[in-house]
PDB file of C-alpha atoms in Angstrom:
ATOM      1  CA  MET A   1     -15.135  92.283  16.664  1.00 61.00           C
ATOM      2  CA  ASN A   2     -16.766  94.835  14.199  1.00 66.00           C
ATOM      3  CA  TYR A   3     -13.989  93.504  11.696  1.00 72.00           C
ATOM      4  CA  SER A   4     -14.865  90.072  11.977  1.00 75.00           C
ATOM      5  CA  LYS A   5     -18.310  90.503  10.810  1.00 76.00           C
ATOM      6  CA  LEU A   6     -17.162  91.869   7.964  1.00 75.00           C
ATOM      7  CA  LEU A   7     -14.579  89.330   6.854  1.00 79.00           C
ATOM      8  CA  LEU A   8     -16.395  86.382   7.754  1.00 80.00           C
ATOM      9  CA  PRO A   9     -18.741  86.814   5.092  1.00 78.00           C
ATOM     10  CA  ALA A  10     -16.460  87.617   2.682  1.00 78.00           C
ATOM     11  CA  LEU A  11     -13.975  84.530   3.909  1.00 77.00           C
ATOM     12  CA  ALA A  12     -16.951  81.990   3.839  1.00 78.00           C
ATOM     13  CA  ALA A  13     -17.922  83.288  -0.242  1.00 75.00           C
ATOM     14  CA  LEU A  14     -13.810  82.982  -0.810  1.00 70.00           C
ATOM     15  CA  ALA A  15     -13.831  79.145   0.504  1.00 71.00           C
ATOM     16  CA  LEU A  16     -17.289  78.325  -1.297  1.00 70.00           C
ATOM     17  CA  ALA A  17     -15.921  79.887  -4.688  1.00 68.00           C
ATOM     18  CA  ALA A  18     -12.444  77.446  -3.914  1.00 64.00           C
ATOM     19  CA  CYS A  19     -15.225  73.914  -3.967  1.00 62.00           C
ATOM     20  CA  ASP A  20     -16.538  75.365  -7.003  1.00 59.00           C
ATOM     21  CA  ARG A  21     -16.309  72.069  -9.137  1.00 64.00           C
ATOM     22  CA  PRO A  22     -17.187  71.745 -12.383  1.00 67.00           C
ATOM     23  CA  ALA A  23     -20.220  70.132 -13.843  1.00 67.00           C
ATOM     24  CA  ALA A  24     -20.110  65.968 -14.409  1.00 71.00           C
ATOM     25  CA  VAL A  25     -19.842  65.043 -18.142  1.00 74.00           C
ATOM     26  CA  VAL A  26     -21.628  62.209 -19.390  1.00 77.00           C
ATOM     27  CA  VAL A  27     -20.359  59.890 -21.524  1.00 77.00           C
ATOM     28  CA  PRO A  28     -22.686  57.674 -23.691  1.00 79.00           C
ATOM     29  CA  ALA A  29     -22.267  54.301 -23.605  1.00 79.00           C
ATOM     30  CA  VAL A  30     -20.680  52.589 -26.947  1.00 79.00           C
ATOM     31  CA  THR A  31     -23.561  50.069 -28.447  1.00 82.00           C
ATOM     32  CA  VAL A  32     -21.912  46.986 -29.506  1.00 79.00           C
ATOM     33  CA  PRO A  33     -23.540  45.309 -32.398  1.00 82.00           C
ATOM     34  CA  VAL A  34     -24.273  41.507 -31.544  1.00 82.00           C
ATOM     35  CA  ALA A  35     -23.239  39.402 -34.380  1.00 84.00           C
ATOM     36  CA  VAL A  36     -26.687  37.201 -35.545  1.00 86.00           C
ATOM     37  CA  PRO A  37     -25.435  33.698 -36.608  1.00 87.00           C
ATOM     38  CA  GLY A  38     -26.344  33.495 -40.308  1.00 86.00           C
ATOM     39  CA  PRO A  39     -27.115  30.140 -42.034  1.00 90.00           C
ATOM     40  CA  ALA A  40     -25.571  27.190 -41.514  1.00 88.00           C
ATOM     41  CA  GLY A  41     -22.595  26.054 -44.296  1.00 87.00           C
ATOM     42  CA  ALA A  42     -22.507  23.276 -46.672  1.00 90.00           C
ATOM     43  CA  THR A  43     -20.828  19.806 -44.802  1.00 91.00           C
ATOM     44  CA  GLY A  44     -17.125  19.712 -44.726  1.00 89.00           C
ATOM     45  CA  ALA A  45     -15.933  16.248 -46.332  1.00 91.00           C
ATOM     46  CA  THR A  46     -15.314  13.386 -44.587  1.00 92.00           C
ATOM     47  CA  GLY A  47     -12.310  12.648 -43.385  1.00 89.00           C
ATOM     48  CA  ALA A  48      -9.717  10.127 -44.089  1.00 92.00           C
ATOM     49  CA  ALA A  49      -9.931   6.692 -42.717  1.00 91.00           C
ATOM     50  CA  GLY A  50      -7.214   5.958 -39.744  1.00 89.00           C
ATOM     51  CA  ASN A  51      -4.088   3.895 -39.491  1.00 91.00           C
ATOM     52  CA  THR A  52      -4.619   0.184 -38.727  1.00 91.00           C
ATOM     53  CA  GLY A  53      -3.756  -0.756 -34.493  1.00 89.00           C
ATOM     54  CA  ASN A  54      -1.316  -2.579 -33.625  1.00 91.00           C
ATOM     55  CA  THR A  55      -2.512  -7.167 -33.684  1.00 92.00           C
ATOM     56  CA  GLY A  56      -2.442  -7.388 -29.539  1.00 90.00           C
ATOM     57  CA  SER A  57      -0.262  -9.930 -28.054  1.00 92.00           C
ATOM     58  CA  THR A  58      -0.150 -14.025 -27.439  1.00 93.00           C
ATOM     59  CA  GLY A  59      -2.268 -15.165 -24.796  1.00 91.00           C
ATOM     60  CA  MET A  60      -0.501 -17.400 -22.410  1.00 93.00           C
ATOM     61  CA  THR A  61      -0.857 -21.169 -22.663  1.00 92.00           C
ATOM     62  CA  GLY A  62      -3.154 -23.146 -21.323  1.00 90.00           C
ATOM     63  CA  SER A  63      -3.153 -25.303 -18.011  1.00 92.00           C
ATOM     64  CA  THR A  64      -2.025 -29.172 -18.632  1.00 92.00           C
ATOM     65  CA  GLY A  65      -5.401 -31.274 -19.046  1.00 90.00           C
ATOM     66  CA  SER A  66      -5.420 -34.018 -15.783  1.00 91.00           C
ATOM     67  CA  THR A  67      -4.593 -37.910 -16.251  1.00 92.00           C
ATOM     68  CA  GLY A  68      -6.807 -40.392 -17.675  1.00 90.00           C
ATOM     69  CA  SER A  69      -9.117 -43.214 -16.457  1.00 92.00           C
ATOM     70  CA  THR A  70      -7.042 -46.434 -16.182  1.00 92.00           C
ATOM     71  CA  GLY A  71      -8.002 -48.616 -18.858  1.00 90.00           C
ATOM     72  CA  SER A  72      -9.966 -52.074 -18.408  1.00 92.00           C
ATOM     73  CA  THR A  73      -8.660 -55.660 -17.584  1.00 92.00           C
ATOM     74  CA  GLY A  74      -7.942 -57.641 -20.903  1.00 90.00           C
ATOM     75  CA  SER A  75      -9.573 -60.537 -21.852  1.00 92.00           C
ATOM     76  CA  THR A  76      -8.253 -64.179 -20.405  1.00 91.00           C
ATOM     77  CA  GLY A  77      -6.233 -65.433 -23.395  1.00 89.00           C
ATOM     78  CA  ASP A  78      -6.946 -69.163 -24.824  1.00 90.00           C
ATOM     79  CA  THR A  79      -5.374 -72.343 -23.263  1.00 91.00           C
ATOM     80  CA  GLY A  80      -2.561 -73.238 -24.661  1.00 88.00           C
ATOM     81  CA  ALA A  81      -2.104 -76.570 -26.844  1.00 90.00           C
ATOM     82  CA  THR A  82      -0.777 -79.995 -24.596  1.00 90.00           C
ATOM     83  CA  GLY A  83       2.672 -80.798 -24.698  1.00 86.00           C
ATOM     84  CA  MET A  84       4.178 -83.222 -26.481  1.00 90.00           C
ATOM     85  CA  ASP A  85       5.451 -86.545 -24.593  1.00 87.00           C
ATOM     86  CA  GLY A  86       9.103 -86.707 -23.098  1.00 84.00           C
ATOM     87  CA  SER A  87      11.636 -89.058 -24.116  1.00 87.00           C
ATOM     88  CA  ARG A  88      11.374 -92.388 -21.930  1.00 86.00           C
ATOM     89  CA  GLY A  89      14.427 -92.217 -19.435  1.00 81.00           C
ATOM     90  CA  ALA A  90      17.154 -95.568 -19.337  1.00 84.00           C
ATOM     91  CA  PRO A  91      16.540 -97.816 -16.431  1.00 84.00           C
ATOM     92  CA  GLY A  92      18.101 -97.910 -13.678  1.00 76.00           C
ATOM     93  CA  ARG A  93      21.187-100.372 -12.717  1.00 78.00           C
ATOM     94  CA  PRO A  94      21.034-102.444  -9.517  1.00 76.00           C
ATOM     95  CA  GLY A  95      22.834-100.761  -6.496  1.00 73.00           C
ATOM     96  CA  GLU A  96      25.919-101.922  -4.485  1.00 79.00           C
ATOM     97  CA  ASN A  97      26.473-102.065  -1.568  1.00 80.00           C
ATOM     98  CA  THR A  98      23.126 -99.778  -0.166  1.00 77.00           C
ATOM     99  CA  THR A  99      21.344-100.266   2.889  1.00 78.00           C
ATOM    100  CA  VAL A 100      18.641 -98.647   3.339  1.00 78.00           C
ATOM    101  CA  ILE A 101      17.312 -97.857   7.771  1.00 81.00           C
ATOM    102  CA  VAL A 102      13.546 -97.670   8.398  1.00 83.00           C
ATOM    103  CA  LEU A 103      13.042 -95.731  11.440  1.00 85.00           C
ATOM    104  CA  PRO A 104       9.617 -96.272  13.766  1.00 84.00           C
ATOM    105  CA  PRO A 105       7.413 -93.634  14.004  1.00 83.00           C
ATOM    106  CA  ALA A 106       8.306 -90.984  16.769  1.00 80.00           C
ATOM    107  CA  SER A 107       5.844 -91.943  19.842  1.00 76.00           C
ATOM    108  CA  ALA A 108       2.714 -89.209  20.929  1.00 67.00           C
ATOM    109  CA  ALA A 109       4.342 -86.882  23.896  1.00 61.00           C
ATOM    110  CA  ARG A 110       2.259 -87.430  27.163  1.00 57.00           C
TER     111      ARG A 110
END
């Protein structure tokens, strides 16, 4: 145990020396300059005109119109002229062996 009292501080010193770290090096941050915009430049030239567009499609044919109203009845025409008298016929011939039968009227039904 006598040796352990002497060895214990020596081992502690050795252990602490092994854990010795070098001092941390602080690197200063690099300062980046901020760009400050300058005055505006001159206006550019006007661009060329664009191409003319294509012609549109032809529209659809319209619907057929409605049938018109029936017209009014026309006026009555003028009366025609009276016709001419016809030619007179030839006189008839006397009959031959002709018998005429006269029937009495039918009696009324009772």
